[in-house]
Tab-separated table of C-alpha atoms (C1' of nucleotides) in Angstrom:
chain	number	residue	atom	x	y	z
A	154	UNK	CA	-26.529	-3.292	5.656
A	155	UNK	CA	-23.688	-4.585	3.462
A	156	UNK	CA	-22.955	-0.541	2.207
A	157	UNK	CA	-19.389	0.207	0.723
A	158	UNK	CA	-19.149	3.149	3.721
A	159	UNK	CA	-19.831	0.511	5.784
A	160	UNK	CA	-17.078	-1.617	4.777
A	161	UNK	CA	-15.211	1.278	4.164
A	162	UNK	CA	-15.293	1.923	8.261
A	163	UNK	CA	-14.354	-1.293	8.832
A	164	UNK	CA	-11.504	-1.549	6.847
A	165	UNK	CA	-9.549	1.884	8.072
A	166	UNK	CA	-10.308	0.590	11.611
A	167	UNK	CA	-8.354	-2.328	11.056
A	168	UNK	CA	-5.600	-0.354	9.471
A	169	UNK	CA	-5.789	1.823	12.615
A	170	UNK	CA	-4.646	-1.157	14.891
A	171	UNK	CA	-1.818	-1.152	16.345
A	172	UNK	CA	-0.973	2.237	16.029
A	173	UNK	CA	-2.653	3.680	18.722
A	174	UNK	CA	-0.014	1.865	21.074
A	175	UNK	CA	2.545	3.863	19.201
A	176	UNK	CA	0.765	7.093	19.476
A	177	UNK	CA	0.223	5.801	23.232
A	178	UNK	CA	3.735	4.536	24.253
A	179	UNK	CA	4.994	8.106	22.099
A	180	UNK	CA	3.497	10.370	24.734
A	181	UNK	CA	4.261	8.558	27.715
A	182	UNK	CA	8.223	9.706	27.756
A	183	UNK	CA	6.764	12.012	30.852
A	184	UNK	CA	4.191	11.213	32.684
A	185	UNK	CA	0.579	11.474	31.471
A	186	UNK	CA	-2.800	10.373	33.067
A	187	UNK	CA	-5.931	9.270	30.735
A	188	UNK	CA	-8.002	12.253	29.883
A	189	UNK	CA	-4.476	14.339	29.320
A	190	UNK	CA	-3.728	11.864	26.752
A	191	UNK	CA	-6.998	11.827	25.356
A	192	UNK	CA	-6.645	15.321	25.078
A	193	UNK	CA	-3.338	15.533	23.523
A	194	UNK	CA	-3.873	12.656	21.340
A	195	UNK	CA	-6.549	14.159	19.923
A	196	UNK	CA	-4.509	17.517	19.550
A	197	UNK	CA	-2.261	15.872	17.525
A	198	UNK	CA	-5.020	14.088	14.836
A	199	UNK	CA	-5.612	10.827	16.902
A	200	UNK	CA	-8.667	10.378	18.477
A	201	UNK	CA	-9.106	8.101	20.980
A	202	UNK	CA	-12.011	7.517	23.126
A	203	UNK	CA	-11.529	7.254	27.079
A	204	UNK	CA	-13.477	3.506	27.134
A	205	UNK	CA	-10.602	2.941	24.448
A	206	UNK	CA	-7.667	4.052	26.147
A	207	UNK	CA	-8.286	3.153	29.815
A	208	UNK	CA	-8.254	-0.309	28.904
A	209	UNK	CA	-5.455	0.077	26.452
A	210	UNK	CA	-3.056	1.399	29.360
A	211	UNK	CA	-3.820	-1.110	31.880
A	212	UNK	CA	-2.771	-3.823	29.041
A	213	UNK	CA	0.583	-1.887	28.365
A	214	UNK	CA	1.024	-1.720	32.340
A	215	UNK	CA	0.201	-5.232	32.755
A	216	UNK	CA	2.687	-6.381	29.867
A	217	UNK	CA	5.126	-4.172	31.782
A	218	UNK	CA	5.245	-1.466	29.501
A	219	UNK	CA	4.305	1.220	31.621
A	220	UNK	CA	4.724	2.351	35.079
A	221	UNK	CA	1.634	3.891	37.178
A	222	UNK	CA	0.969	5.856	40.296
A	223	UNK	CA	-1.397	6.954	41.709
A	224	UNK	CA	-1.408	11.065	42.513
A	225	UNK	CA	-3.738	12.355	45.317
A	226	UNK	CA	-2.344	15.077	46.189
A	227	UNK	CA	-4.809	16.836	43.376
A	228	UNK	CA	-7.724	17.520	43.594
A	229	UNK	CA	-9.150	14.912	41.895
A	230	UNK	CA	-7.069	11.955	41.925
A	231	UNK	CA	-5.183	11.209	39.412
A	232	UNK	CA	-3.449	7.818	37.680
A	233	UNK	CA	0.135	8.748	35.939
A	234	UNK	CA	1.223	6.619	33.318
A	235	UNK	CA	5.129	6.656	32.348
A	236	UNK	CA	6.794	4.462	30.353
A	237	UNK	CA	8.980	1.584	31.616
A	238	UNK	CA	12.596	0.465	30.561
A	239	UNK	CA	10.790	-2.271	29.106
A	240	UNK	CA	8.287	0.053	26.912
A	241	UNK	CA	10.894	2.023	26.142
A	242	UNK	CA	12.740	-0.565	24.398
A	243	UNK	CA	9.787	-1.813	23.149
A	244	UNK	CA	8.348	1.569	21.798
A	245	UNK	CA	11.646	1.856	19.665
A	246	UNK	CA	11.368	-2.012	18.723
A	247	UNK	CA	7.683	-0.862	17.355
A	248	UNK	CA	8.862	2.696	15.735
A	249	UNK	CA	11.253	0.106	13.695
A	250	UNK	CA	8.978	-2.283	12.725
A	251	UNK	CA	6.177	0.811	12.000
A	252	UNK	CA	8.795	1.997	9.781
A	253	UNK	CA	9.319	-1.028	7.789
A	254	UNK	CA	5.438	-1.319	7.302
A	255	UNK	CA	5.415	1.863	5.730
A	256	UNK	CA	8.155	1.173	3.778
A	257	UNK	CA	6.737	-1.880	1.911
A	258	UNK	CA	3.264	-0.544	1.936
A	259	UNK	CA	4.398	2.517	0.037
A	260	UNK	CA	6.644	0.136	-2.682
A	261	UNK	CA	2.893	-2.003	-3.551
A	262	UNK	CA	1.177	1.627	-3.023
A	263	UNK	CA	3.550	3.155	-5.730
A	264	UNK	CA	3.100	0.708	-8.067
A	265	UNK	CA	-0.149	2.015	-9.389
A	266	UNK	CA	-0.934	5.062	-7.774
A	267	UNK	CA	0.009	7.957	-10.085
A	268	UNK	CA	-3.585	7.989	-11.595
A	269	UNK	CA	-5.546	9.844	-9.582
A	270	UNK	CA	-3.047	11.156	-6.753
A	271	UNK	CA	-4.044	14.658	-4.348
A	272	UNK	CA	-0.604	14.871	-3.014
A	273	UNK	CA	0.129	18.407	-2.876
B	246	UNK	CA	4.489	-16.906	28.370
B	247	UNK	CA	4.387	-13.226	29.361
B	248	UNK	CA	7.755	-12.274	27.398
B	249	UNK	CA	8.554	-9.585	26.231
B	250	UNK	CA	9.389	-10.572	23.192
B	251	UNK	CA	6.021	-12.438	23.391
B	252	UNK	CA	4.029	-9.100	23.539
B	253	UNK	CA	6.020	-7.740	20.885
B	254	UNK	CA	4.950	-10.137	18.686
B	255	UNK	CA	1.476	-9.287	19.479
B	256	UNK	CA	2.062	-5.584	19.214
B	257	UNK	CA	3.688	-6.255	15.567
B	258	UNK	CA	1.247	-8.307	14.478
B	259	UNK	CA	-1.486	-5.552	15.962
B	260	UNK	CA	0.352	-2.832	13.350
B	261	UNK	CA	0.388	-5.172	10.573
B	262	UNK	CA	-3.486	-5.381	10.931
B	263	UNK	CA	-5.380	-3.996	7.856
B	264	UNK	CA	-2.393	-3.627	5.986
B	265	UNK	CA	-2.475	-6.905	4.068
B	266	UNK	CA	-5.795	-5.647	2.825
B	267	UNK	CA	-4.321	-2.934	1.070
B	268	UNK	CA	-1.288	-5.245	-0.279
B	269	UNK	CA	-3.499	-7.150	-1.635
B	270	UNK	CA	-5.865	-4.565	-3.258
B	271	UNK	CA	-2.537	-2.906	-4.994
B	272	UNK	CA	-1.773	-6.086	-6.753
B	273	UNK	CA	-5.222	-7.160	-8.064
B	274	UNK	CA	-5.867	-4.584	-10.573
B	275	UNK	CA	-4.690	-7.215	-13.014
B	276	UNK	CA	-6.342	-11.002	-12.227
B	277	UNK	CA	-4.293	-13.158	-10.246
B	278	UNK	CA	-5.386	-16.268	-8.090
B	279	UNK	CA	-4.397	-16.612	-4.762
B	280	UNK	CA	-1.169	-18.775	-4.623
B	281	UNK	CA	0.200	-16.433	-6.768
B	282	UNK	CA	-0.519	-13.046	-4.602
B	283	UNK	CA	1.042	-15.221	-1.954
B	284	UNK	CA	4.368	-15.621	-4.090
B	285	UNK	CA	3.945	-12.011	-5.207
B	286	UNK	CA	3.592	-10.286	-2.075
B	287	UNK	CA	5.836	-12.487	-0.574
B	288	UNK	CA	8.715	-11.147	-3.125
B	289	UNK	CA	8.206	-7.619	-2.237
B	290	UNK	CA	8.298	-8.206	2.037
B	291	UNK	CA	4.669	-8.918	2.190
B	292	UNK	CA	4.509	-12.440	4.178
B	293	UNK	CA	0.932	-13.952	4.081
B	294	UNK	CA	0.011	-17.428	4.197
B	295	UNK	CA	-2.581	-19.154	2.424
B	296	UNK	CA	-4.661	-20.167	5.261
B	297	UNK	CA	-4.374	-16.030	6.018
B	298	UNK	CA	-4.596	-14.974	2.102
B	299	UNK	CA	-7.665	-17.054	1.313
B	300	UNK	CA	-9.791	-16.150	4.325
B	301	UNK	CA	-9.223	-12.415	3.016
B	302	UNK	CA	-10.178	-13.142	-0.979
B	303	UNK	CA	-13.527	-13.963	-0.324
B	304	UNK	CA	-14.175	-11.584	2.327
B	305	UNK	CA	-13.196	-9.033	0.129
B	306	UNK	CA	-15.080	-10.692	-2.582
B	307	UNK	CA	-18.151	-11.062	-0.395
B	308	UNK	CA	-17.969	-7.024	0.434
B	309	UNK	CA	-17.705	-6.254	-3.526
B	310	UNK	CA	-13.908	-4.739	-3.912
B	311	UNK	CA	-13.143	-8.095	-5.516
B	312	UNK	CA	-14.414	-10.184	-8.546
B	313	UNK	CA	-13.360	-13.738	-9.276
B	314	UNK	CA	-13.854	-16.004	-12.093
B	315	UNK	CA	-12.777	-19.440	-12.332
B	316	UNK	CA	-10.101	-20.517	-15.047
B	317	UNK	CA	-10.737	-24.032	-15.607
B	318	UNK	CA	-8.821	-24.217	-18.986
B	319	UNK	CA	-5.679	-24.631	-17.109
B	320	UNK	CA	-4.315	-27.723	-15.889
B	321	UNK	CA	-5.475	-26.647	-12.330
B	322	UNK	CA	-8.038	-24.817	-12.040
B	323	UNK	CA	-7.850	-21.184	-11.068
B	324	UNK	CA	-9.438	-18.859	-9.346
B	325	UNK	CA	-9.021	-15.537	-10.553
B	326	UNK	CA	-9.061	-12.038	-8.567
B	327	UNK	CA	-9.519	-8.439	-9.486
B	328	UNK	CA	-10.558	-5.338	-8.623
B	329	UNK	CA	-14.220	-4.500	-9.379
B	330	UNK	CA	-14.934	-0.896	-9.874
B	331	UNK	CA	-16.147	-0.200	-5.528
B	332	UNK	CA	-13.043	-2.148	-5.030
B	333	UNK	CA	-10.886	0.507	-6.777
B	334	UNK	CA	-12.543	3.180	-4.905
B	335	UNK	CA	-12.293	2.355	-1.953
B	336	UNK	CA	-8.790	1.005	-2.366
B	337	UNK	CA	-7.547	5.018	-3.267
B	338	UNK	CA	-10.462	6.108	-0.256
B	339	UNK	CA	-7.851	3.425	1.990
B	340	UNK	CA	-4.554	4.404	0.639
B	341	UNK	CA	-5.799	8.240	1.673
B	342	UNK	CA	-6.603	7.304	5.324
B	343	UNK	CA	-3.528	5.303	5.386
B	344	UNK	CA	-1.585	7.990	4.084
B	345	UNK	CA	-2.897	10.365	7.062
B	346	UNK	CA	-2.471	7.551	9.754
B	347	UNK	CA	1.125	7.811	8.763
B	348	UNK	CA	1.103	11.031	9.017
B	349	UNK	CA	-0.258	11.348	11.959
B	350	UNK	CA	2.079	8.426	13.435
B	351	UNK	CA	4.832	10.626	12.354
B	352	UNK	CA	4.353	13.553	13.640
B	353	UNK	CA	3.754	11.907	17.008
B	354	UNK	CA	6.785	9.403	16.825
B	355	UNK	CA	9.270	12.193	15.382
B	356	UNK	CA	8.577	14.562	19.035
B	357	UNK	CA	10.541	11.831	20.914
B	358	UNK	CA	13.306	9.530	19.324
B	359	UNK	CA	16.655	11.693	20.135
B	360	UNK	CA	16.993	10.875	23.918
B	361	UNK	CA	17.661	7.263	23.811
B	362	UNK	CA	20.456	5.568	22.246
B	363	UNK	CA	21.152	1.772	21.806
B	364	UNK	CA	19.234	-0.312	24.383
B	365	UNK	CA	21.613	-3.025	24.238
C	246	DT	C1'	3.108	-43.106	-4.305
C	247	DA	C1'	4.520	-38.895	-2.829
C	248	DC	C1'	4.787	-34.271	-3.243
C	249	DA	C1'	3.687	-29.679	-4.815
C	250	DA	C1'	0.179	-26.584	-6.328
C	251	DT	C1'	-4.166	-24.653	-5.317
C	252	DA	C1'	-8.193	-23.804	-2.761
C	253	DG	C1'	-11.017	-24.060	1.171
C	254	DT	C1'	-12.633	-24.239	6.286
C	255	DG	C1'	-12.803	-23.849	11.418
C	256	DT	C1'	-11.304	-22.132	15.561
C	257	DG	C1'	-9.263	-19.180	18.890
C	258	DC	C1'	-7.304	-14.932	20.217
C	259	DG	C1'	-7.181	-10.253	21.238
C	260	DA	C1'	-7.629	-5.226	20.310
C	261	DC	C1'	-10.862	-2.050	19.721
C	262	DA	C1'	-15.578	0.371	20.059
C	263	DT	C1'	-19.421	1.049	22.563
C	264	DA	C1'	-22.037	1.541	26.393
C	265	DC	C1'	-22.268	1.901	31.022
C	266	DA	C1'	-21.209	2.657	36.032
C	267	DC	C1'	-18.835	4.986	39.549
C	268	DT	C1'	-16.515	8.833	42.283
C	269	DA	C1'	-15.446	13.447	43.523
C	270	DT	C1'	-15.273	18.248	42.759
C	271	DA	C1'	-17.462	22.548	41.264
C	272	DA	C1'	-21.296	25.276	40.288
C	273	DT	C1'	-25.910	26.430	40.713
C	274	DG	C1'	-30.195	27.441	42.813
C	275	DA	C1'	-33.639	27.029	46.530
D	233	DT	C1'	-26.513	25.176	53.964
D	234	DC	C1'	-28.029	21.475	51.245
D	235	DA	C1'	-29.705	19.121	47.177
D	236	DT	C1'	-29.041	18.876	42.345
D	237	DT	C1'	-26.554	18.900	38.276
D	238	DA	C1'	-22.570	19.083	35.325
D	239	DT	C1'	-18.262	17.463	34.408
D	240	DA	C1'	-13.562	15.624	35.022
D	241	DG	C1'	-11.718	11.375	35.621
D	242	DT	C1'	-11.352	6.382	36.044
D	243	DG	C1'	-12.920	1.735	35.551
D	244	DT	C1'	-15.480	-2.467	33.523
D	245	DA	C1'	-18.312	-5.707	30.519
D	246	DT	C1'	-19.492	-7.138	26.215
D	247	DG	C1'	-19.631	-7.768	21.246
D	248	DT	C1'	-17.430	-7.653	16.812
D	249	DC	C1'	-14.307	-9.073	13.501
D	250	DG	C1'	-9.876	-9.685	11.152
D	251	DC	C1'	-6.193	-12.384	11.336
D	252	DA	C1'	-2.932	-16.493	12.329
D	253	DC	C1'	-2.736	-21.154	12.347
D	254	DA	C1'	-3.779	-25.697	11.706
D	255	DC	C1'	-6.319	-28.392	9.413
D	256	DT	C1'	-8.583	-30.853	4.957
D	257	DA	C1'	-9.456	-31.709	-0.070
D	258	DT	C1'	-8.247	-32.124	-4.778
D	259	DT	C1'	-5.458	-32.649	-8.735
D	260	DG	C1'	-1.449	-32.971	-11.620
D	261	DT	C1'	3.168	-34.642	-12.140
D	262	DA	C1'	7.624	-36.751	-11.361
DNA sequence: TACAATAGTGTGCGACATACACTATAATGA
DNA sequence: TCATTATAGTGTATGTCGCACACTATTGTA
């Protein structure tokens, strides 16, 4: 109901967007199926739920991004994700632009910002 | 339709997300109406336009980071933004979880990045 | 009159979260 | 052995909401 934490959530899920593509398209340099990149994802401070990330590969596959097949020679059957030419280029395309986010959010961020600061 | 470059676009525009928000936050602890956050931000790589910059005021007015006051002594009338005091908390509570997505976002991008040289 | 400055609105899109359903294997117990 | 349950793994439907974009409205000024 209208509460700051509330808005608060909202907000750092917007600022979220985006990047779990990166974090996606980052792992996918050898071949990864869902719940391993949940898994290492997660490992690495980016949590991602499955109903999240299943959809988010099939978009990447269908925008040709990434490559997918099928393994069944497990036990349980498994769907590889690896990433294309294409979302290779792309990936490095997105690192660039990532970094130029950062780079002007930091110079408004700077401005004021020395007040209260916990960098350590 | 279904470029790459199309998707691209989209992806960019998916990473910008969220991050206007806080550009816009970092300039408003002194007053200033919209046309002139538009000119400001736009001076320092921030591109917004009105129809996107004005949307954003009020919603961040309506969720209470944001006070406004008209200034009507002015030729043309004004209408004045700045931080209230939630606004400047959760502004530092934002910069902190932006500060860890990049973080994050870095760790993850830096594991890859040496294997692939000029795509073009 | 025309244009720039300034503010506002409406609509559509699309990623994400959430909840849910489905399958197959493994483990458990009767 | 067979039913039941847990869990690994994938897939789908729906709702929310911020943003981009294309509008409109007003006013001051050259």
């Amino acid at each position: 109901m209208s509460n700051v934490n509330d808005h608060l959530d909202k907000l750092m899920q917007e600022l979220r967007r985006g990047t779990l593509t990166i974090g996606v398209l980052s792992q996918l340099s050898e071949p990864q199926y869902g719940y391993s990149l949940v898994t290492m994802l997660g490992d690495k401070g980016i949590h991602v739920e499955p109903g999240t990330l299943y959809p988010l590969l099939r978009r990447l596959e269908k925008q040709g991004l990434l490559d997918s097949k099928w393994d069944t020679n497990e036990s349980r059957p498994r769907k590889y994700y690896l990433l294309s030419k294409t979302g290779k280029e792309v990936y490095c395309l997105l690192v660039g632009e990532w970094m130029g986010i950062v780079d002007s959010l930091n110079h408004v961020i700077q401005q004021k910002g020395e007040e209260e600061n916990g960098a350590d």
